[in-house]
Amino acid sequence: MFDLIVLGGGPGGYKAAENAAKAGLSVCLFEKRAVGGVCLNEGCIPSKALLYSAKLYDYAKGGAEKYGVTSENAILDYKAAVERKDKVVKTLVGGIEATLKSLKVTVIREEAAIEGKTSDGFKVGGQIGRNLIIATGSETIIPSIKNAETCLTNREILSLTEIPETLAVIGGGVIGLEMVSLFNSIGSKVTVYEALDKIGGPLDREISIMLQKIYEKKGVTFYLGAAVKDAAELGAEKTLLSVGRKASTKNIGLETLNVYLERGAVVTDAQMRTNVPNIYAVGDVNGKSMLAHTAYREADVAVNAILGKRDEMRYDAIPSVIYTNPEVASCGETLETAVEKGYKAVEKKISLKYSGRFVAENDGGDGICKLVVNNSDNRVMGIHILGNPASEIISAAAVAIERKMTVEQLKTVVFPHPSVGEIIAALL
Ligand code: NAD
């Protein structure tokens, strides 16, 4: 009998297990594959490891020349890069396993499902828990297009050890664009087919167009408004299917306790509670934001609810990053979404060339930083950046938006000089 059973060991699940164990609860965690989930094993981390090899290769094969550094006969040993990626994953998975062990979390490496309710709590995988957190994550959407089964998903593409000569990418969203960046750098001829009229999904339109132009210059071909109906027609050596992910809610016994679903995802409130008392759902399975860092925060909120601590999940200041080169990072509303929601919003923008640090490190390059402000109270509603290292700068934006700072308040914050991040201050 446990105080808490966690179903799924990805970022949402392992964070919840760690938090609960640290607070003194007895915890059992079920994971059918490896702890760390998709993010650590076949998503965020392995892709970043390979993208880093690709970035270094870009510099070695000529990108560093502008900075007075030349190297002859740059060679990419892709098998070695993949091996290193596997090592990075192994190290980090080992780290989580060690943490869970040290916190005395019982980890059961099995596929489990909700079996019912007893007088003591919920029966899951033969164990009883007073509380249950569902953290089963998400899975790749396989659309009903012809020959979809011949395509790679994020799982297989990260395990390729040979570089394909040609790569077709169905879906120019986050996964698609990161793989475009990787395979373009390492020598594949890449073509993107995107059903919408822009890449990057909810990305600010101007930034989306700028990013597309950058990759067109690097030799990538984009077809917009191109809903693929037959993957075989694309004629590429390899085809990646990256048309989105859906919550993993099948075969986990949710129907046994009548846990509500909406559009295939578990319905949760601001404390991550489902409609069944003492059952919570965190991470991709609730379909709210499908980002590892959202899952971490949702895990905090769910465990706090179990512990009786006041907490609340908010989704309006969650940063998102596309790890292309250059990176794109966004937080909060774009002008378009703010206006759609009825706000009197205004947008200010500035070229990253106004940052000394950016110019020093991005010879001939350009980027943009955009600020969306609510005109009625002067609060910061959104910040959007194209240019390296956008992923590191966006945290400042997240703080400003989460804390509902006004432009005047943000002006009093001192940004280090020289840093690319001080571009935000230049916009105020
Ligand atoms: P996505 O929703 O970002 O993009 C899918 C794209 O495919 C959309 O633009 C859609 O219009 C297009 N599409 C759908 N059907 C199509 C068709 N038949 N032909 C052509 N285009 C089609 O989905 P994704 O890129 O698969 O990413 C899945 C999830 O993984 C996202 O929720 C994302 O948040 C997460 N993820 C995040 C990161 C990150 O934060 N850096 C990285 C990778 C994945």
XYZ file of C-alpha atoms and ligand atoms in Angstrom:
472
model
C 0.000 0.000 0.000
C 1.432 3.362 -1.099
C 0.466 6.971 -0.462
C 0.918 7.600 -4.174
C 1.094 5.558 -7.356
C 2.480 7.300 -10.417
C 1.653 5.789 -13.789
C 4.408 6.748 -16.239
C 8.007 7.805 -15.620
C 8.525 10.727 -18.007
C 9.258 14.297 -16.853
C 5.790 14.664 -15.264
C 5.857 11.245 -13.612
C 9.392 11.176 -12.239
C 9.176 14.776 -10.976
C 5.915 13.967 -9.180
C 7.470 10.820 -7.666
C 10.546 12.763 -6.516
C 8.530 15.617 -5.007
C 6.168 13.270 -3.185
C 8.996 11.107 -1.838
C 10.897 14.199 -0.661
C 7.760 15.241 1.221
C 7.745 11.881 3.007
C 5.086 10.019 1.010
C 5.561 6.375 0.033
C 5.599 6.252 -3.754
C 5.357 3.556 -6.413
C 6.203 4.470 -10.009
C 5.309 2.297 -12.995
C 7.293 2.698 -16.223
C 7.031 0.282 -19.156
C 10.134 1.521 -21.044
C 12.834 3.686 -19.454
C 12.476 6.436 -16.875
C 12.812 9.835 -18.468
C 10.069 9.083 -20.978
C 9.974 10.380 -24.542
C 11.773 13.599 -23.616
C 14.877 11.942 -22.301
C 14.956 8.792 -24.418
C 13.640 9.769 -27.825
C 12.913 13.479 -27.854
C 14.313 16.629 -26.246
C 17.667 15.318 -25.054
C 18.866 12.992 -27.858
C 17.839 15.585 -30.445
C 19.832 18.296 -28.639
C 22.896 16.030 -28.453
C 22.792 15.417 -32.222
C 22.003 19.056 -32.994
C 25.094 20.050 -31.052
C 27.273 17.751 -33.184
C 25.622 19.280 -36.263
C 26.355 22.815 -35.050
C 30.024 22.012 -34.489
C 30.186 20.422 -37.948
C 28.650 23.578 -39.451
C 31.461 25.626 -37.902
C 34.155 23.139 -38.922
C 33.065 22.934 -42.549
C 33.306 26.680 -43.071
C 31.012 28.458 -40.657
C 33.947 29.454 -38.464
C 35.925 31.035 -41.329
C 34.311 34.439 -40.827
C 35.765 34.416 -37.332
C 39.276 33.735 -38.581
C 39.185 30.043 -37.832
C 39.657 27.505 -40.599
C 39.845 23.772 -40.391
C 40.690 21.536 -43.284
C 38.834 18.376 -44.247
C 36.096 18.596 -41.658
C 34.647 15.143 -41.226
C 31.453 14.182 -39.483
C 31.550 10.682 -38.058
C 27.802 10.417 -37.641
C 27.974 6.976 -36.035
C 30.219 8.484 -33.341
C 27.775 11.366 -32.882
C 24.920 8.871 -32.450
C 26.979 6.842 -29.980
C 27.690 9.988 -27.975
C 23.983 10.848 -28.046
C 23.216 7.378 -26.635
C 25.805 7.922 -23.905
C 24.251 11.275 -22.939
C 20.826 9.629 -22.676
C 22.229 6.727 -20.643
C 23.954 9.092 -18.201
C 20.831 11.156 -17.638
C 18.520 8.134 -17.321
C 20.996 6.715 -14.799
C 20.843 9.996 -12.881
C 17.060 9.834 -12.567
C 17.169 6.168 -11.573
C 19.719 6.968 -8.872
C 17.647 9.885 -7.557
C 14.482 7.762 -7.399
C 16.416 5.016 -5.629
C 17.924 7.400 -3.101
C 14.434 8.747 -2.378
C 13.198 5.157 -1.887
C 10.642 5.339 -4.675
C 9.550 1.814 -5.666
C 10.067 1.709 -9.432
C 8.249 -1.121 -11.209
C 9.329 -1.594 -14.792
C 6.075 -2.925 -16.174
C 3.134 -1.817 -18.220
C 0.360 -1.251 -15.676
C -3.291 -0.220 -15.779
C -5.940 0.914 -13.342
C -7.692 -2.229 -12.185
C -10.295 -0.719 -9.891
C -10.950 0.861 -6.531
C -10.744 -0.814 -3.125
C -11.663 0.546 0.300
C -7.984 1.604 0.722
C -7.473 3.300 -2.615
C -6.819 2.574 -6.262
C -5.566 -0.743 -7.549
C -2.970 -0.228 -10.278
C -0.727 -2.996 -11.626
C -1.475 -5.093 -8.554
C -0.461 -2.309 -6.116
C -2.733 -0.138 -4.006
C -2.307 3.630 -3.766
C -4.300 6.229 -1.851
C -3.618 8.731 -4.627
C -2.894 8.231 -8.301
C -1.097 10.491 -10.748
C -1.563 9.592 -14.405
C 1.512 10.613 -16.378
C 1.401 8.315 -19.390
C 2.486 10.996 -21.846
C 1.714 11.071 -25.547
C 2.369 9.180 -28.754
C 3.006 10.105 -32.362
C -0.116 10.685 -34.412
C -0.103 8.324 -37.377
C -2.505 9.989 -39.810
C -4.592 8.068 -42.279
C -2.370 8.906 -45.228
C -1.185 6.197 -47.608
C 2.102 4.496 -46.745
C 2.333 6.222 -43.360
C 3.735 2.944 -41.993
C 6.853 3.351 -44.152
C 7.768 6.650 -42.485
C 10.100 7.291 -39.571
C 8.825 8.950 -36.402
C 10.893 10.906 -33.861
C 11.894 7.563 -32.319
C 13.440 5.993 -35.427
C 14.951 9.128 -36.945
C 17.085 9.717 -33.859
C 18.505 6.209 -34.143
C 19.575 6.370 -37.806
C 23.281 5.740 -38.125
C 23.503 6.553 -41.843
C 22.742 10.008 -43.214
C 19.998 9.776 -45.874
C 20.746 11.542 -49.161
C 17.209 12.876 -49.298
C 14.782 13.430 -46.448
C 11.115 14.390 -46.770
C 9.492 15.866 -43.690
C 5.701 15.679 -43.378
C 4.683 18.420 -40.946
C 6.695 21.603 -40.449
C 6.032 21.864 -36.710
C 8.504 21.615 -33.848
C 9.793 18.088 -34.435
C 9.888 18.584 -38.198
C 11.901 21.800 -37.976
C 14.445 20.471 -35.492
C 15.065 17.476 -37.766
C 15.259 19.812 -40.776
C 17.992 21.671 -38.934
C 19.893 18.491 -38.059
C 19.757 16.740 -41.434
C 20.328 19.937 -43.421
C 23.532 20.562 -41.463
C 24.827 17.032 -41.876
C 24.266 16.887 -45.628
C 20.794 15.538 -46.498
C 18.701 17.284 -49.138
C 15.622 18.147 -47.101
C 12.095 18.935 -48.318
C 9.291 19.987 -45.969
C 5.578 19.475 -46.650
C 3.382 21.559 -44.345
C -0.425 21.571 -44.540
C -0.787 25.100 -43.127
C 0.325 28.327 -44.815
C 3.267 28.721 -42.433
C 5.818 26.627 -40.576
C 6.213 26.444 -36.807
C 2.526 26.146 -35.877
C 1.551 28.928 -33.453
C 4.830 30.798 -34.044
C 4.625 34.548 -34.717
C 4.043 34.819 -38.471
C 6.904 37.237 -39.207
C 9.349 35.040 -37.283
C 8.031 31.949 -39.064
C 8.681 33.561 -42.451
C 12.176 34.701 -41.373
C 13.038 31.193 -40.184
C 11.797 29.645 -43.423
C 13.940 32.079 -45.455
C 17.013 31.223 -43.383
C 16.534 27.520 -44.124
C 15.719 28.131 -47.795
C 19.092 29.887 -48.044
C 20.676 26.771 -46.570
C 19.064 24.677 -49.329
C 15.863 23.358 -47.728
C 12.724 23.293 -49.898
C 9.364 24.097 -48.304
C 5.927 23.315 -49.697
C 3.256 25.165 -47.726
C -0.455 24.382 -47.942
C 0.720 20.877 -48.816
C -1.343 18.270 -46.959
C 0.382 15.025 -47.867
C -1.979 12.172 -48.819
C 0.560 9.533 -49.804
C 4.009 9.356 -48.187
C 5.395 7.181 -51.013
C 4.765 9.942 -53.581
C 7.402 12.152 -51.991
C 10.133 9.922 -53.392
C 12.700 10.593 -50.657
C 15.154 8.017 -49.311
C 13.673 8.558 -45.844
C 10.453 10.274 -44.798
C 9.775 11.681 -41.347
C 6.232 11.841 -40.070
C 5.892 14.744 -37.623
C 2.249 15.784 -37.747
C 1.676 16.046 -34.010
C 1.240 13.914 -30.908
C -1.822 12.702 -29.010
C -2.369 11.901 -25.331
C -1.703 8.254 -24.390
C -4.956 7.278 -22.712
C -5.579 3.830 -24.218
C -5.224 0.557 -22.277
C -4.560 2.200 -18.910
C -7.975 1.436 -17.420
C -9.308 5.010 -17.308
C -12.758 3.704 -18.248
C -12.741 1.435 -15.161
C -13.166 4.510 -12.943
C -14.882 6.656 -15.561
C -12.099 9.257 -15.729
C -13.297 11.997 -18.085
C -11.568 12.574 -21.388
C -11.999 15.430 -23.811
C -10.652 15.148 -27.350
C -8.753 12.071 -26.206
C -6.938 13.779 -23.297
C -7.607 13.541 -19.553
C -9.574 16.549 -18.286
C -7.837 18.356 -15.404
C -8.482 21.473 -13.319
C -5.984 24.068 -12.058
C -4.781 21.645 -9.337
C -4.335 18.867 -11.927
C -7.295 16.964 -10.440
C -9.397 14.772 -12.699
C -13.131 14.263 -12.140
C -12.303 11.297 -9.843
C -11.204 12.451 -6.353
C -7.540 11.616 -5.613
C -6.696 10.965 -9.265
C -4.540 13.591 -10.968
C -3.098 13.846 -14.476
C 0.119 15.655 -15.418
C 2.140 16.057 -18.595
C 1.161 15.353 -22.205
C -1.686 13.023 -21.153
C -3.866 16.018 -20.266
C -3.150 17.527 -23.699
C -2.810 21.056 -22.339
C 0.689 22.059 -23.393
C 2.713 18.928 -24.283
C 6.072 20.277 -23.128
C 8.419 18.669 -20.609
C 8.768 21.865 -18.580
C 4.975 22.180 -18.360
C 4.886 18.609 -17.058
C 7.453 19.471 -14.347
C 5.341 22.353 -13.095
C 2.123 20.329 -13.306
C 3.835 17.633 -11.231
C 4.649 20.259 -8.554
C 1.036 21.426 -8.544
C -0.433 17.888 -8.361
C 1.826 16.834 -5.485
C 1.104 20.090 -3.653
C -2.620 19.357 -4.024
C -2.055 15.891 -2.518
C -0.101 17.472 0.344
C -2.851 20.045 0.896
C -0.600 22.966 -0.123
C -2.220 25.798 -2.036
C -0.967 25.958 -5.597
C -2.358 26.568 -9.039
C -1.303 25.760 -12.594
C -1.212 28.652 -15.045
C -0.463 28.221 -18.716
C -0.068 31.790 -19.977
C 3.671 32.170 -19.334
C 5.062 28.869 -20.583
C 8.043 29.413 -22.836
C 8.451 27.336 -25.975
C 11.583 26.850 -28.017
C 12.349 25.421 -31.439
C 15.982 24.304 -31.407
C 16.818 25.182 -34.971
C 20.003 27.108 -35.694
C 19.212 29.940 -35.092
C 16.860 29.080 -32.262
C 13.364 30.465 -31.912
C 11.819 31.067 -28.509
C 8.426 32.432 -27.555
C 6.514 33.158 -24.415
C 3.000 34.523 -24.056
C 0.771 36.076 -26.692
C 1.730 37.058 -30.189
C 0.109 40.257 -31.463
C -2.226 38.078 -33.532
C -3.421 35.911 -30.607
C -3.694 38.918 -28.246
C -5.922 40.772 -30.705
C -7.966 37.602 -31.339
C -8.605 37.411 -27.594
C -9.883 40.967 -27.593
C -6.893 42.742 -25.994
C -5.833 46.187 -27.124
C -2.306 45.022 -27.727
C 0.628 46.666 -29.444
C 3.862 45.204 -30.736
C 7.380 46.591 -30.684
C 10.255 44.897 -32.460
C 13.978 45.276 -32.838
C 16.712 43.631 -34.882
C 19.219 41.608 -32.862
C 21.908 43.641 -34.640
C 21.304 46.199 -31.889
C 22.956 43.781 -29.466
C 26.748 44.158 -29.433
C 27.176 40.617 -28.215
C 24.986 39.285 -31.035
C 27.011 41.139 -33.673
C 30.267 39.910 -32.124
C 29.156 36.304 -32.340
C 26.874 36.229 -35.410
C 28.872 37.659 -38.283
C 26.480 38.751 -41.038
C 23.556 37.207 -39.189
C 20.342 38.807 -38.100
C 17.474 38.038 -35.796
C 14.542 39.715 -34.185
C 13.039 40.312 -30.771
C 9.366 41.233 -30.464
C 7.511 42.536 -27.451
C 3.714 42.446 -27.147
C 2.245 44.859 -24.614
C -1.304 45.249 -23.340
C -2.092 48.869 -24.132
C -4.695 49.235 -21.409
C -2.398 48.442 -18.453
C 1.047 48.442 -20.099
C 1.722 44.851 -18.995
C 4.033 42.593 -20.948
C 1.957 39.929 -22.732
C 4.489 38.254 -24.967
C 8.128 38.134 -26.045
C 9.315 36.323 -29.179
C 12.907 35.916 -30.285
C 14.632 34.548 -33.382
C 18.394 34.269 -32.930
C 20.890 32.461 -30.714
C 20.691 31.886 -27.801
C 16.931 32.527 -27.720
C 16.353 29.461 -25.521
C 18.445 31.010 -22.756
C 17.011 34.524 -23.040
C 13.362 33.522 -22.961
C 13.451 32.727 -19.207
C 13.576 36.475 -18.510
C 10.439 36.874 -20.635
C 8.717 34.063 -18.751
C 9.396 35.771 -15.408
C 8.076 39.116 -16.687
C 4.898 37.571 -18.104
C 4.242 35.181 -15.202
C 4.708 38.033 -12.693
C 2.462 40.264 -14.862
C 5.137 42.958 -14.972
C 4.462 46.291 -16.611
C 6.932 47.789 -19.056
C 7.954 50.261 -16.301
C 8.683 47.437 -13.859
C 10.671 45.465 -16.436
C 12.663 48.632 -17.186
C 14.042 48.575 -13.641
C 15.589 45.135 -14.205
C 19.306 45.287 -15.005
C 20.405 42.960 -17.823
C 24.083 41.985 -18.029
C 26.175 43.676 -20.700
C 27.193 42.456 -23.158
C 24.527 39.815 -23.522
C 22.042 39.110 -26.282
C 19.302 39.118 -23.632
C 19.683 42.851 -23.054
C 17.895 43.270 -26.383
C 14.709 43.001 -24.297
C 15.728 46.120 -22.338
C 16.427 47.916 -25.620
C 12.777 47.403 -26.582
C 11.265 48.928 -23.448
P 3.268 19.996 -34.272
O 1.847 20.060 -33.880
O 4.248 20.954 -33.724
O 3.371 20.121 -35.877
C 2.700 19.274 -36.750
C 2.528 19.959 -38.096
O 2.119 18.991 -39.054
C 1.469 21.051 -38.086
O 2.059 22.248 -38.527
C 0.405 20.532 -39.050
O -0.207 21.541 -39.795
C 1.216 19.607 -39.961
N 0.450 18.541 -40.630
C -0.516 17.736 -40.116
N -0.943 16.833 -41.036
C -0.215 17.040 -42.161
C -0.168 16.422 -43.461
N -0.938 15.358 -43.783
N 0.708 16.902 -44.376
C 1.515 17.947 -44.066
N 1.505 18.568 -42.871
C 0.665 18.118 -41.925
O 3.707 18.486 -33.992
P 5.149 17.791 -33.896
O 6.188 18.603 -34.596
O 4.908 16.394 -34.332
O 5.461 17.858 -32.360
C 4.672 17.096 -31.456
C 4.768 17.588 -30.040
O 6.052 17.424 -29.528
C 4.370 19.020 -29.882
O 3.300 19.056 -28.980
C 5.558 19.693 -29.313
O 5.209 20.565 -28.282
C 6.431 18.562 -28.793
N 7.845 18.874 -29.071
C 8.403 19.986 -28.523
C 9.707 20.320 -28.812
C 10.306 21.557 -28.214
O 9.707 22.119 -27.319
N 11.467 22.008 -28.677
C 10.445 19.547 -29.686
C 9.853 18.449 -30.246
C 8.539 18.124 -29.923
